[in-house]
Structure formats: structure tokens, C-alpha cells
XYZ file of C-alpha atoms in Angstrom:
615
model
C -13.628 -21.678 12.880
C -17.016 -23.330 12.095
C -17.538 -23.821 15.603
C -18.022 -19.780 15.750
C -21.144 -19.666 13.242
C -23.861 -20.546 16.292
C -22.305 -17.452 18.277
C -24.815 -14.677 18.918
C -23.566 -11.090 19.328
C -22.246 -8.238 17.318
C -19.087 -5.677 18.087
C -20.010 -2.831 20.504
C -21.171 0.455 18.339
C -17.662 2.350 17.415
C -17.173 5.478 18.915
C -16.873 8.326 16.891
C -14.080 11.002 18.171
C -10.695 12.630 16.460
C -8.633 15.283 17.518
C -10.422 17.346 14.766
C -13.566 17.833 14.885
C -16.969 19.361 13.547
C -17.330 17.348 10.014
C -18.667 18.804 6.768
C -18.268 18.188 2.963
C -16.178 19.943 0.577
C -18.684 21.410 -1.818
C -18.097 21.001 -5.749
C -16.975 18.021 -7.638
C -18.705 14.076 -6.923
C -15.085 13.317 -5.545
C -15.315 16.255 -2.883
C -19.052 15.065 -2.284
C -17.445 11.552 -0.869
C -14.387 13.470 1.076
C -15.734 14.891 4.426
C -13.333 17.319 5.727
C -13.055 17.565 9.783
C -13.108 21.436 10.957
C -10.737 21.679 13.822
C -11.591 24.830 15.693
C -8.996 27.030 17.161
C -8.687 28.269 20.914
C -9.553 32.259 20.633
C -6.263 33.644 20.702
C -5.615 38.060 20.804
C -3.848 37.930 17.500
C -4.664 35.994 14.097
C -1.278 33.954 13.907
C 0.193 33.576 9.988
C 1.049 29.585 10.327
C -1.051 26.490 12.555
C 0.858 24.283 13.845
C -0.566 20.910 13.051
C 0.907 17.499 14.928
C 0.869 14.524 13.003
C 0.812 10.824 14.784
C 1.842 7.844 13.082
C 2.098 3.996 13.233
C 1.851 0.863 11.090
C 1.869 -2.240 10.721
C -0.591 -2.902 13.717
C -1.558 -6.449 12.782
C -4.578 -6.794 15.371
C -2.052 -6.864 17.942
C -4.341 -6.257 20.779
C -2.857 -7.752 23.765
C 0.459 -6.432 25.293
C 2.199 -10.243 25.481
C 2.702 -10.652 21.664
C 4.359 -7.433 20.025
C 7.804 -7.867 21.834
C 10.240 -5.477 22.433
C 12.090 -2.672 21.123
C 15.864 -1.957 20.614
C 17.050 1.455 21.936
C 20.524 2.299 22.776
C 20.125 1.103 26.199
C 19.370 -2.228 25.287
C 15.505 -3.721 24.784
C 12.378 -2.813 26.062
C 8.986 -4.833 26.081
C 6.868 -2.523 24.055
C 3.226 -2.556 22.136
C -0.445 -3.733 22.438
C -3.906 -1.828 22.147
C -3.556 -0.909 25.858
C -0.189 0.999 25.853
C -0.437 2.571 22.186
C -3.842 3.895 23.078
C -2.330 6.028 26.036
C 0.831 7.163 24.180
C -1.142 8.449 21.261
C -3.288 10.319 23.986
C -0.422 11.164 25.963
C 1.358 12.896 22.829
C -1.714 14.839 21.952
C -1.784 16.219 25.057
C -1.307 20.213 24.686
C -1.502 20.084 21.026
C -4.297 22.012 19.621
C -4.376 20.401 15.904
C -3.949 16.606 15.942
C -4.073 13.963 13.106
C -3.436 10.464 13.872
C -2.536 8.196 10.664
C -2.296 4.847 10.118
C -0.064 3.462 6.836
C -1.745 -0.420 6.405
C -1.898 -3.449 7.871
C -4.074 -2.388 10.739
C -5.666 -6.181 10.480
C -4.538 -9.660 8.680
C -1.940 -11.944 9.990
C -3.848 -10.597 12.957
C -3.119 -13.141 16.857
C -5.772 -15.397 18.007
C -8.165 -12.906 19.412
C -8.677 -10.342 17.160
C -8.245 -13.087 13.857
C -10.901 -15.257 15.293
C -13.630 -12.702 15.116
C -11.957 -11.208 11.684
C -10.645 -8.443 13.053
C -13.485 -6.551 14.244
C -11.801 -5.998 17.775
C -9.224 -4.633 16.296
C -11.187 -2.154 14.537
C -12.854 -1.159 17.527
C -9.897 -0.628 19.188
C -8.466 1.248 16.469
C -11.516 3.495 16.622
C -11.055 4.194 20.373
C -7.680 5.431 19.306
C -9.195 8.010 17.294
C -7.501 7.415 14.132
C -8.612 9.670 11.379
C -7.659 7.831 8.536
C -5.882 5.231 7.213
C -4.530 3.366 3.927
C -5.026 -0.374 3.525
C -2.130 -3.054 3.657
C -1.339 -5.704 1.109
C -2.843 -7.669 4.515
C -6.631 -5.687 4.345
C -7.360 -7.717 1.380
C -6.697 -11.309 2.557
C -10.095 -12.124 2.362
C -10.657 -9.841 -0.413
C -12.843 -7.171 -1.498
C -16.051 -7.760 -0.156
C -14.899 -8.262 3.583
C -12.461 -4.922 3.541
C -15.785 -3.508 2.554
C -17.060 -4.774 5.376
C -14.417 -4.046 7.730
C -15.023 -0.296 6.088
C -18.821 0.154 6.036
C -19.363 -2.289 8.638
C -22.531 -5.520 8.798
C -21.730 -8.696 10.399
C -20.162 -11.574 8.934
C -21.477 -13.127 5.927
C -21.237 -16.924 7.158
C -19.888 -16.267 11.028
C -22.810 -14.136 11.656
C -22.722 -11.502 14.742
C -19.947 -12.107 16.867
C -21.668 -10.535 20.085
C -25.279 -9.022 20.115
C -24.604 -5.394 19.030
C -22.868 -6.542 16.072
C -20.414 -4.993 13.810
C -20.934 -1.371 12.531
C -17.805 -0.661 10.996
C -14.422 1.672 10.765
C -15.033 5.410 12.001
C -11.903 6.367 9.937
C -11.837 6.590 6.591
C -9.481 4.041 4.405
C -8.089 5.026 1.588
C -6.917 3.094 -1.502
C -5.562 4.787 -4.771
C -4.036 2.401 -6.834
C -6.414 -0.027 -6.406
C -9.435 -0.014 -9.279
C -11.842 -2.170 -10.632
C -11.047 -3.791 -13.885
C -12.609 -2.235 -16.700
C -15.776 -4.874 -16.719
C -16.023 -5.835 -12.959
C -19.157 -5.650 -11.462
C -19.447 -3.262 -8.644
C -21.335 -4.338 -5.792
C -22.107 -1.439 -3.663
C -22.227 -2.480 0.598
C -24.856 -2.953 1.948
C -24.136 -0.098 4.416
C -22.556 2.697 2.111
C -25.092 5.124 0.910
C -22.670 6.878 -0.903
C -20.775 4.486 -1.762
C -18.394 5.136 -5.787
C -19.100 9.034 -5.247
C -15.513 9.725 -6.024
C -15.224 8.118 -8.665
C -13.496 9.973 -11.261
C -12.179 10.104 -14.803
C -8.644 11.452 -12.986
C -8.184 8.882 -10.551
C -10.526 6.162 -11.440
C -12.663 3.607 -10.013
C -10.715 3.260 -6.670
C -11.962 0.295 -4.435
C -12.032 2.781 -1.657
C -11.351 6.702 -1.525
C -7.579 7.739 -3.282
C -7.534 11.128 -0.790
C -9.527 12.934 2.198
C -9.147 16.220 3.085
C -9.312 17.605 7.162
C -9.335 21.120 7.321
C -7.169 22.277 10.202
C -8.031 25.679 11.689
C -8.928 26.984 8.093
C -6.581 24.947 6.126
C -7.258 22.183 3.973
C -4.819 19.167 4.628
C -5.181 16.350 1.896
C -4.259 12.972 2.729
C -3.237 10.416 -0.193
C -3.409 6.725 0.640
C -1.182 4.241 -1.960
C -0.821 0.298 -1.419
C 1.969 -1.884 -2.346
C 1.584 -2.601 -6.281
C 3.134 -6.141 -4.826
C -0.120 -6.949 -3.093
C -1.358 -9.324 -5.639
C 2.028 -11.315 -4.982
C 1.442 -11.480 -0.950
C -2.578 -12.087 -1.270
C -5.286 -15.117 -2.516
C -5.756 -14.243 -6.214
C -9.452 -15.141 -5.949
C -10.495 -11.840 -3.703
C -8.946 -9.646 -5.757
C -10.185 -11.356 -9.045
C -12.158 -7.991 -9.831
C -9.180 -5.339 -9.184
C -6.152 -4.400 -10.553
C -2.959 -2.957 -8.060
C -1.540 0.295 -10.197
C 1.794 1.634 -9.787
C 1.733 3.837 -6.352
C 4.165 6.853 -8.057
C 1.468 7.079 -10.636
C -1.826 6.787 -8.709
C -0.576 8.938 -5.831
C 0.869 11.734 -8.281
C -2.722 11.835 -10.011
C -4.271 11.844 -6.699
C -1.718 15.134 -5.722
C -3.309 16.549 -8.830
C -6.334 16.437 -8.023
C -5.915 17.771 -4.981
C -4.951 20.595 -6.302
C -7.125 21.354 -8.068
C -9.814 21.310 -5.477
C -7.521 23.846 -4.006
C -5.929 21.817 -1.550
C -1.756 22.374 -1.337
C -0.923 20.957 1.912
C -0.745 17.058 1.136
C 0.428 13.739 2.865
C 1.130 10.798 1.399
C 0.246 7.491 3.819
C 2.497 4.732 1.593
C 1.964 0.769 2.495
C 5.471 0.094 1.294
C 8.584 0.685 3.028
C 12.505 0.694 3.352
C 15.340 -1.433 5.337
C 17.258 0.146 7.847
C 21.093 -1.173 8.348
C 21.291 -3.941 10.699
C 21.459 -3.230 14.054
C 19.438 0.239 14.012
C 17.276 1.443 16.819
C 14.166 2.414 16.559
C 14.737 6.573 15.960
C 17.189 5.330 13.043
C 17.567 8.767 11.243
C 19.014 9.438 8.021
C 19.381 13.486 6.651
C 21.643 14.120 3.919
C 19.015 14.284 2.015
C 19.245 10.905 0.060
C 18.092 8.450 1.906
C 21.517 7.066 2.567
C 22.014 3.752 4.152
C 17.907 3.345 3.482
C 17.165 0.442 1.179
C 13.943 -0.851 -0.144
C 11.311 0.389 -2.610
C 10.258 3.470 -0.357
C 13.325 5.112 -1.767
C 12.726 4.907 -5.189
C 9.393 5.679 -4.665
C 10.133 9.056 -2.715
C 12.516 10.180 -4.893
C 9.604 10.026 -8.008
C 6.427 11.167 -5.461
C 5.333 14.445 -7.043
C 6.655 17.945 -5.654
C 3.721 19.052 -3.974
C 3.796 16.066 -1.456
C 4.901 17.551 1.278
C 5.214 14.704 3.598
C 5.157 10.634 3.587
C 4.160 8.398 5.800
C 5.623 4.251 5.013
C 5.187 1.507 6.276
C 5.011 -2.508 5.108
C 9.041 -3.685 6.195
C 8.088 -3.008 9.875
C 11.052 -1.033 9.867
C 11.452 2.647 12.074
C 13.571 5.730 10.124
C 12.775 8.994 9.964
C 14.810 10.232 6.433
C 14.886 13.433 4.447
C 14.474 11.943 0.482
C 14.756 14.785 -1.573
C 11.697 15.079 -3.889
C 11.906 15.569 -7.568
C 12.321 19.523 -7.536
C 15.089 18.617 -4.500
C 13.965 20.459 -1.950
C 14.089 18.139 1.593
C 10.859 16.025 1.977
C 10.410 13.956 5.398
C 9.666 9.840 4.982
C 8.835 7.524 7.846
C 7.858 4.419 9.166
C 7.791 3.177 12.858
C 8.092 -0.529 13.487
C 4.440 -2.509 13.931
C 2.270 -3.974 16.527
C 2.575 -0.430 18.126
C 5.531 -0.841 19.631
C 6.613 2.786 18.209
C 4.818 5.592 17.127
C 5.790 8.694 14.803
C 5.204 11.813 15.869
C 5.811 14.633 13.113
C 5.220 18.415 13.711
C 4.700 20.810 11.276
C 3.184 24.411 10.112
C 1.007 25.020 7.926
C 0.685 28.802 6.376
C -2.591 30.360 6.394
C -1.328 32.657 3.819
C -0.838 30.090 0.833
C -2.303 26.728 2.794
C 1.154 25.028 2.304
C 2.959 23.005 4.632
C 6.125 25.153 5.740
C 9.082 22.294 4.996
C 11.769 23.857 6.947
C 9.187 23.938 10.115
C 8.678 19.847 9.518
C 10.431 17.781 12.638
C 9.716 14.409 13.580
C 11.109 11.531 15.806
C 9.856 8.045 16.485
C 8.887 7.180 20.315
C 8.843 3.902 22.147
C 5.351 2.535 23.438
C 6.893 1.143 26.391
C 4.771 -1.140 29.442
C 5.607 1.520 31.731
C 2.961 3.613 31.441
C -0.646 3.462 32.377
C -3.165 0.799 30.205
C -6.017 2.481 28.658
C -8.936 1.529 30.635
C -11.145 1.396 27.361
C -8.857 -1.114 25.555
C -8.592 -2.780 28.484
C -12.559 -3.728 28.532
C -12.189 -4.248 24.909
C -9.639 -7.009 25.211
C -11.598 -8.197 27.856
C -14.774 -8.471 26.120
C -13.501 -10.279 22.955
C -11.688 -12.835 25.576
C -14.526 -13.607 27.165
C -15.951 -14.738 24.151
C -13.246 -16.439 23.095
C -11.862 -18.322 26.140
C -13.573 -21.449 25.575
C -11.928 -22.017 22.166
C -8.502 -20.006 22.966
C -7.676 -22.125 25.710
C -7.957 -25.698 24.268
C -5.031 -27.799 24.456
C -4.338 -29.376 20.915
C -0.908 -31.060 21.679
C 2.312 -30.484 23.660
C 5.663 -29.472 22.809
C 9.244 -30.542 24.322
C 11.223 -27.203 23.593
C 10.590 -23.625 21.943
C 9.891 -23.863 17.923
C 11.201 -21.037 15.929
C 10.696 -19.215 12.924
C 12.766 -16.984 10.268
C 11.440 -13.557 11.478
C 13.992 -12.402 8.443
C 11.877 -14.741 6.369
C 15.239 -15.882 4.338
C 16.583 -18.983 6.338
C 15.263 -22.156 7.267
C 13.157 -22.563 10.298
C 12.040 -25.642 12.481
C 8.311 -24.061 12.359
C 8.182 -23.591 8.890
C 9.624 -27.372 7.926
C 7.464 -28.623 10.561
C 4.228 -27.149 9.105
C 5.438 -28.593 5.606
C 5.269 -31.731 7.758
C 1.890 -31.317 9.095
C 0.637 -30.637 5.267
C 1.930 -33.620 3.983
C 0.601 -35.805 6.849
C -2.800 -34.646 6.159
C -2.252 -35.150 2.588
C -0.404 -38.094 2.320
C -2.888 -40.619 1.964
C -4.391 -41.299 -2.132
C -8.020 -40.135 -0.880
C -6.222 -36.970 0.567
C -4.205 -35.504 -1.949
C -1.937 -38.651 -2.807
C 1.033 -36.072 -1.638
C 4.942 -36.919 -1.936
C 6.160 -33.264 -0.413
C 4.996 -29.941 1.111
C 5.934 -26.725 1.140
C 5.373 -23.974 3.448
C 5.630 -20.196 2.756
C 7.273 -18.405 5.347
C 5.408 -15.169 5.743
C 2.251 -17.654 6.516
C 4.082 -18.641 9.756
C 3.112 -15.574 12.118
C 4.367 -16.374 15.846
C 7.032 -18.951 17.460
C 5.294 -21.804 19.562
C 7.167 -21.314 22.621
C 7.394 -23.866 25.496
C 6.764 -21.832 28.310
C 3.152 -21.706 29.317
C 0.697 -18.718 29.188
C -1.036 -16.713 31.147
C -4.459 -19.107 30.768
C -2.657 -21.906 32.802
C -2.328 -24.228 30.667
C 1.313 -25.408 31.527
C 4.714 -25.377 29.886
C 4.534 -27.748 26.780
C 0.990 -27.269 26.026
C 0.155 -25.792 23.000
C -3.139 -24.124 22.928
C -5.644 -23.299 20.000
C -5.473 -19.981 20.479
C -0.854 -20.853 20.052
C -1.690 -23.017 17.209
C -4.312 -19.944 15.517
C -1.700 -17.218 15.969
C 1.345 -18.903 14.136
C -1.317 -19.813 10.966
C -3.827 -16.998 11.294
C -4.901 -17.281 7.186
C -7.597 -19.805 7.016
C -5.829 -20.910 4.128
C -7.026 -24.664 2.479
C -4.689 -27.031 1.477
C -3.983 -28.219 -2.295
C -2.230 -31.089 -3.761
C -1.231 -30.691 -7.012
C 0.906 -32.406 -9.780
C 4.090 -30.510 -11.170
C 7.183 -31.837 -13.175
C 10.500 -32.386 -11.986
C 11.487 -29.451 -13.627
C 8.824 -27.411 -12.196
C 9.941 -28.522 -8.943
C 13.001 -26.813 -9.449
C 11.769 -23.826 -11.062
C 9.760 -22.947 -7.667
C 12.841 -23.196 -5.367
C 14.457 -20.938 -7.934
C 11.888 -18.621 -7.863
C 12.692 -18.306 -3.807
C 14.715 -15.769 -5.148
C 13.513 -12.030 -7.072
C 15.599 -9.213 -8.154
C 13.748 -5.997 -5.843
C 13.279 -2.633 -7.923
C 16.625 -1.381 -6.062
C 18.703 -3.665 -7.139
C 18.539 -6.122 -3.983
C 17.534 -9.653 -3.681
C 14.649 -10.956 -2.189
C 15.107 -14.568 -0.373
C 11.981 -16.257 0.870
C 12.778 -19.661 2.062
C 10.031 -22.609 1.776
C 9.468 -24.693 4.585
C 10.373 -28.251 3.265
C 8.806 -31.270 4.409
C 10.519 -34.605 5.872
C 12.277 -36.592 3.183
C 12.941 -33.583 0.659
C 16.572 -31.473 0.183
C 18.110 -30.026 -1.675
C 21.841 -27.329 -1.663
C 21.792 -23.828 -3.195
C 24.581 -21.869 -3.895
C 25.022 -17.872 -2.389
C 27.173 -16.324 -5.027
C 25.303 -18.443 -7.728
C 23.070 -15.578 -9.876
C 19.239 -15.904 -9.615
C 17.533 -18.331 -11.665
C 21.141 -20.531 -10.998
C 20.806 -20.776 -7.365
C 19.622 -24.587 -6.834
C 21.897 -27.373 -8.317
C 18.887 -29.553 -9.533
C 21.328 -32.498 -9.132
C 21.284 -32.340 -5.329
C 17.117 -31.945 -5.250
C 15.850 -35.258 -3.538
C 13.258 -36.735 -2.357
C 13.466 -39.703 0.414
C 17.451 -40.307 -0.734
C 16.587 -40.306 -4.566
C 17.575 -37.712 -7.041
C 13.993 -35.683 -8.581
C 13.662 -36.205 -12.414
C 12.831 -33.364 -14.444
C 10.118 -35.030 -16.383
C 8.485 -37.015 -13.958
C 5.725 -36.072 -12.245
C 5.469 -35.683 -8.133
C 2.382 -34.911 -5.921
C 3.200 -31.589 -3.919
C 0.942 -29.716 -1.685
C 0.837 -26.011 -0.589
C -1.494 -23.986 1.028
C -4.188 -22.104 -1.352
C -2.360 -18.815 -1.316
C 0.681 -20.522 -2.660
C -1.133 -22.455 -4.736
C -2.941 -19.395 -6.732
C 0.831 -17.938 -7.397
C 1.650 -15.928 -4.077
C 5.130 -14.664 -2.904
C 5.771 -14.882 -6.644
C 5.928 -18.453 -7.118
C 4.390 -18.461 -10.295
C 4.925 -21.671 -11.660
C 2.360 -23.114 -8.785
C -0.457 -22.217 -10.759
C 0.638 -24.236 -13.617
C 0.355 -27.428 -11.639
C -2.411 -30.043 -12.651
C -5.169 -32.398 -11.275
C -5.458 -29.990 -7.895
C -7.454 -31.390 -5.672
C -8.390 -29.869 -2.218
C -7.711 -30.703 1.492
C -8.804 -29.386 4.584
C -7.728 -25.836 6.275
C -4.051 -25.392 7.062
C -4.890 -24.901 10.815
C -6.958 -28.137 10.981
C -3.894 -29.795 9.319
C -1.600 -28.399 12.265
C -3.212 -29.163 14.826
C -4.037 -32.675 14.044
C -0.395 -32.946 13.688
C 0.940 -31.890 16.923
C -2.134 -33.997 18.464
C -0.699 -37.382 16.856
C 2.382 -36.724 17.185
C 2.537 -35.313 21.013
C 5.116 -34.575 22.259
C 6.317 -32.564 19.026
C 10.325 -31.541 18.974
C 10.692 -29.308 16.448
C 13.007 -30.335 13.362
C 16.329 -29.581 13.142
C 16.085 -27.307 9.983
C 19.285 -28.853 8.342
C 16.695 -30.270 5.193
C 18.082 -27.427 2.965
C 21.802 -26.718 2.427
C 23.445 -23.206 1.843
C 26.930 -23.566 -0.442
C 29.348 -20.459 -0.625
């Protein structure tokens, strides 16, 4: 990455267009001053109709996917189709506007962060740029927007280049035309706000009802006359999934509670049409396509927070939008008064999107529930690329072809990873692997064992060569970049014996539902250990079978471990990594990696057989 910092060049100026249009500000209170409302002017029509019929478009979970090789494919009932990338979600949004005369498109988090190769090399600024093109109106930020931490989502919001990269290409980087939103997250009580450099306005909503909010809680879009409020609400997890250190300053509130006061609010400013955009989300059963539907009006056979959390969002929210488990359902979750509410997610990388229609009655401004339908459509390959993504991508892969293409090692056979995040994979252990190499040595760390997160391990490395030419086995930076897309430093640290076996315990978490959580470390070369299934949590791991290099771990005695720094600072909830001692830092995870697979070429992936699961 500090090859990048000599590059000249800034992202082209983002193009501002919605399906509504005409902007102006909601007059009143300092929060309506920050909440521009988009006027979306009707087609003259011989009689003043009572409803308007407003089409909502949604999708999540984007994750920079620019390029139509990486999302993958889809599962309908006649089997799977390759699906997603900038190109074909851009024309399907279009395509589905098409004859509509009100149109909001909505995006529920994770737009960018654990972004591929070419939008996560220039931090995700081609992403926003496509995202822009796409006409999104607004959007709420993922647990993933802050992986870098406050100041550069301000940046991604407000726009400015880089503050060590620079300008990526010479018109440089002007910002999000959407607005993010972002209602339970607030500045600690004696944080220093730094207004951007590029927000005039920046705090104006600021309020003794909803707080000091990073970014906006709500905007409003007035649709032919009516005011529609929109309510953005992260995961109160994020602080679990992110690098404590950019989020030093902020505090994740619970989303029922922050999105209710937000409702409120909106209220009060006279606004009674109101969605909810939610960046957390529910599991489908196994084995469900994408237009999963439940309607009993329970949310039956739909696990995960997002239930819980519908079943408590406030009355006058007449719609939610999820996201987060890159899971696709369209439910009816009765709300507290329990009358039917619609909740939805579509899957990520635009693969799907959500399309929900609606009226809206021009009599009371309310959203009519029983006129609420929606359905979840495939972004299939079949249709027609849009030509302005298309120059996008090609832009940003001009710029990036001399580092993307780089061969840093080669590979005898396909290297997986747990997309379910709760097995053992050969990619994770063999990242653990690369971490320990590079920290083996006293000068380096002085490291006995490594451990690798799985949610850090984005992509498989697959044998098969690329489009770029490089040839089957050959991994490429741009391979290598995409499975490890964080940036995250390595740190060797000392914990106990004991402490040792606290952390694989704490692989395991009790969910607000009443499921468990499994996310299963990557284990370097000489470590094991054998944990039990119907054991309870906190009793999963006999500590008798934990070993390193043949001999049994001793709860008192110290050992030399190294994680990456998100790891390190307590994420995925493995808290007792922060209590280790005598840290001392190593080089970037990436750098580690690739080093690896260049000494050790040709690389067979482990057999991940290191951990063992008992009944």
C-alpha cells in the first residue's frame, strides 16, 4: 500500500441524480436545517389522486464489489445463477424504475470495507462513485464503514483525498452524493468534534432528542407532497467486529432505542410516513432461495437479532429495511401495536435487490400498510452492463494494473475458507501460518502460535487463473489483497496458559435470541486442541487436549501468541486479547501473506484437521 502514496489523481466529480428530485430544506428546527428533503414532482394528471404510489429499491451488503467475477451466484429454484457486480446492479435498479413515477433507492450498510482488490486499494472511493451513478438516495453505515474509523467515513461522506495516500487520480475525491445516516452512533460525552474539512454544515442536527450522532439519525424526501422520513440504525455489535482505536471517540447505542427516538422526532416535525434502513439482520433456514418469504406475521422460521428488534421498533415505523447476515427474506413481523409491518434484506454484493411498493395517503401522509408488497429479484449476467460502471471499473483498473497483476507466489490446488465462519478452513490455518512465520523470530515478535479470525479472510485463493493472464497456480497481489483486504498490523503478545484457553472459549457467545454464535480461529502449525458440541459455552474446550508442538499448554505459563491488530484490541468478542502483555508490533497482515506464499512456493493448503470437533 505505500507504494500508492506517489500516485497523482483524484476520483472523477460524483454525479448528482435520484429518482426524486428538486432539493430544498425543511424549514424549522437545527435538525430539519441539516435534512434536505428531495421534491419529486408529479406528471399532471386530470384528477388529484388520494394516495402516491411510491417504489422503494433496496440492497445491502455491497462490499465494493465492483467487478462482476467476485459476487458469485444466486440460488433460485431452478438451480444457481452467476449474479452481482456494479455493472449488472446498476441496470436492474434502472431497469425496475422504469415506469415508476416516485422512486427511492436505499442502501442498509456495508456499501464499502472488506471491499476486493480494486475498490480496497484506493479505499473505496470507486465504489462510492459507482454507488453514486446508481443514484442511491441514502444510506445507513455498516459495522464495515468504520474500519478505519471516524475520520475516513467522514471522508468517504464529505469527500477530500486521502490523508497519507493522497489523490488517487487527478480530479480527486469529492465525496458521497447520498446522504448516510447513523443514529445510534454519538460522541462520548467529552470527545472532541472535529468538523471535515468539507462539511459546512456539518453537527446541525444535533439535538437534545437524538444526540450528537456521528452522522444524520433521519432524512426526509418529500414524494409528490408527502414527507417520507428515513431512519438509519447500525449494529450496536460494531465495536465487537471493528479496530477499537477509530472508534475511541464514539459510543454504539442500542438501535430499538435510537431509532424509536429518531421515529419521535419525526413526528414531530410532522413527518408520519417512516422507514427504518437497519444494519443488522436475520438467518433464513438452510437451503432458502433468495425470495425466502415468511407471512404469518411472526417472523417464523426467521432467526437472528432483526427479529427481536422488529418486534420492539416503534408503531409508527411503517417499514424496515435489514441487512448485515447477507441473508434475502421478505417477512411480515408484527410491530408492537400488531398490526403487519414488512422487514427485508436481499443477499450482498448486489446479487439481489428488493423492490417494495407502497402508497402513501395524501390525506394523513401515512404509508397505507395493507397497499405494502415487496419481492426480492435476481441481478443476473444476462442483462445489459451499464456502460457508466463499465468506464468506472475501467478507470480504477487502469490505475491499478501494475500492482493488481503481480505474481507473489503460486499455489498447487484451490484454498478454501468457512463462508459459515464456524468450521475450520485451510485459508484461515494457513494465514495463522503466515503470522507466525513473520513473527517467529525473537527480533519479530518471539511468537510460539497464531491465530486468525475468520471474518478477516474475505475470498478463496482459487487455482484457476484470471482474466489478467497470469496462469493457473499464480497467485496475484490483487488474489492475495482481496482474501486480507483490512490493512490490519500484526501483534505478538504474551498471555497465560489459562488465557489461552479462555480465548478459544470465547469462540463461542450466547446471541440475543437465544442462538449460539461459533467463530472458529484459524490455528497455526503445531497448535490443537478438541472441543466438545453438546458441551455448554464457557465448557466447550477440554484444556487437557490444548497443545502446542505435541506438549500439553500450562495454565500458568506464559506463551508468545500473535494476532492481527483488530483481534488484538478485543474484536469478534475475544476479550481476553487485550489483557495480554509486552505487545510488540509486526508488519501488515498482507505483507506477512504474501511473503509466505513467496517462500514457500508452491503453497498446498493445510489440511484443516489442527482442531477437533467431539459429539
Amino acid at each position: 500500500m505505500k507504494s500508492l502514496t506517489k500516485r497523482t489523481g483524484g476520483i472523477t466529480a460524483a454525479i448528482a441524480a435520484g429518482t426524486v428530485a428538486a432539493l430544498f430544506a425543511l424549514p424549522a428546527t437545527p435538525a430539519q436545517a441539516a435534512d434536505a428533503a428531495d421534491k419529486v414532482t408529479p406528471v399532471a394528471e386530470k384528477k388529484k389522486p388520494k394516495t402516491v404510489d411510491l417504489q422503494i429499491l433496496g440492497f445491502n451488503d455491497f462490499h465494493g464489489h465492483l467487478q462482476s467475477d467476485s459476487p458469485g451466484t444466486v440460488l433460485t429454484k431452478k438451480g444457481e445463477v452467476e449474479a452481482g457486480g456494479a455493472e449488472y446492479l446498476s441496470t436492474k435498479l434502472a431497469t425496475l424504475r422504469k415506469g415508476e413515477k416516485n422512486s427511492l433507492t436505499l442502501a442498509t450498510g456495508d456499501q464499502i470495507g472488506g471491499s476486493p482488490f480494486l475498490s480496497g486499494l484506493f479505499k473505496d472511493e470507486p465504489s462510492i462513485d459507482a454507488l453514486n451513478r446508481m443514484k442511491v438516495d441514502a444510506a445507513v453505515v455498516g459495522n464495515h464503514e468504520f474500519d478505519e474509523g471516524i475520520p475516513e467515513l467522514l471522508r468517504m461522506q464529505y469527500g477530500g483525498n486521502h490523508p497519507t495516500e493522497g489523490a488517487f487520480d487527478k480530479d480527486g475525491y469529492s465525496g458521497a452524493n447520498f446522504k448516510m445516516l447513523a443514529g445510534n452512533v454519538k460522541y462520548k460525552k467529552n470527545a472532541k468534534v472535529t468538523k471535515p474539512k468539507n462539511a459546512k454544515k456539518y453537527g446541525s442536527w444535533f439535538s437534545s432528542s437524538t444526540g450528537k450522532t456521528v452522522l444524520p439519525p433521519t432524512t426526509v424526501k418529500v414524494v409528490n407532497g408527502v414527507k417520507v422520513g428515513i431512519i438509519g440504525v447500525v449494529t450496536s455489535d460494531t465495536p465487537q467486529l471493528v479496530a477499537q482505536a477509530g472508534i475511541k471517540d464514539v459510543t454504539f447505542t442500542d438501535e430499538v432505542k435510537a431509532a424509536n427516538l429518531a421515529a419521535k422526532d419525526l413526528r414531530k416535525r410532522g413527518v408520519k410516513s417512516i422507514i427504518a434502513l437497519v444494519h443488522e439482520g436475520g438467518l433464513a433456514p438452510e437451503g432458502a432461495t433468495f425470495d425466502y418469504k415468511c407471512n404469518n406475521g411472526s417472523g417464523a422460521n426467521l432467526t437472528g437479532p432483526i427479529v427481536d428488534i422488529a418486534k420492539k421498533l416503534s408503531p409508527s415505523i411503517d417499514v424496515i429495511l435489514s441487512g448485515h447476515t447477507h441473508n434475502s427474506y421478505v417477512c411480515d413481523i408484527k410491530d408492537p401495536a400488531g398490526n403487519s409491518r414488512l422487514v427485508t434484506s436481499d443477499l450482498s454484493y448486489g446479487k439481489t435487490v428488493t423492490e417494495i411498493n407502497l402508497k402513501l395517503s395524501k390525506k394523513t401522509g401515512d404509508v397505507i400498510r395493507s397497499s405494502v408488497k415487496a419481492k426480492n429479484v435476481v441481478v443476473d449476467q444476462k442483462q445489459k452492463k451499464a456502460a457508466d460502471q463499465t468506464k468506472i471499473i475501467a478507470k480504477w483498473q487502469k490505475l491499478a494494473g501494475p500492482i493488481a497483476n503481480t505474481v507473489v507466489g503460486d499455489i498447487t490446488a484451490d484454498i478454501k475458507r468457512s463462508e459459515s465462519r464456524d468450521s475450520e478452513s485451510s485459508l484461515g490455518d494457513l494465514i495463522a501460518d503466515a503470522q507466525l512465520a513473520s513473527t517467529k523470530a525473537a527480533a519479530d515478535g518471539g511468537a510460539q502460535m497464531a491465530f486468525m479470525n475468520p471474518g478477516g479472510v474475505r475470498a478463496d485463493l482459487t487455482f484457476a487463473g484470471s482474466a489478467a493472464g497470469e496462469g493457473n497456480g499464480k497467485v496475484t497481489y490483487g488474489e492475495s489483497f482481496t482474501v486480507q483486504p483490512f490493512g490490519n498490523l500484526l501483534v505478538s503478545l504474551d498471555l497465560t496458559g489459562k488465557q489461552i484457553d479462555t480465548l478459544l472459549e470465547q469462540q463461542w457467545s450466547k446471541q440475543t435470541d437465544g442462538t449460539t454464535k461459533f467463530l472458529h480461529l484459524g490455528v497455526s502449525e503445531g497448535f490443537s486442541y478438541s472441543w466438545s458440541r453438546s458441551a455448554a459455552i464457557g465448557s466447550k474446550v477440554d484444556a487437557s487436549t490444548i497443545k502446542l508442538n505435541g506438549e500439553t499448554i500450562v495454565p500458568g505459563t506464559t506463551y508468545r501468541v500473535t494476532v492481527n491488530s483488530f483481534l488484538a484490541d478485543g474484536g469478534d468478542g475475544f476479550a481476553v486479547l487485550p489483557e495480554g502483555k509486552n505487545r510488540a508490533g509486526g508488519g501488515e497482515d498482507l505483507e506477512a501473506f504474501n511473503a509466505y506464499l513467496k517462500a514457500n512456493s508452491p503453497v498446498t493448503g493445510p489440511t484443516p484437521n489442527r482442531v477437533t470437533a467431539l459429539d
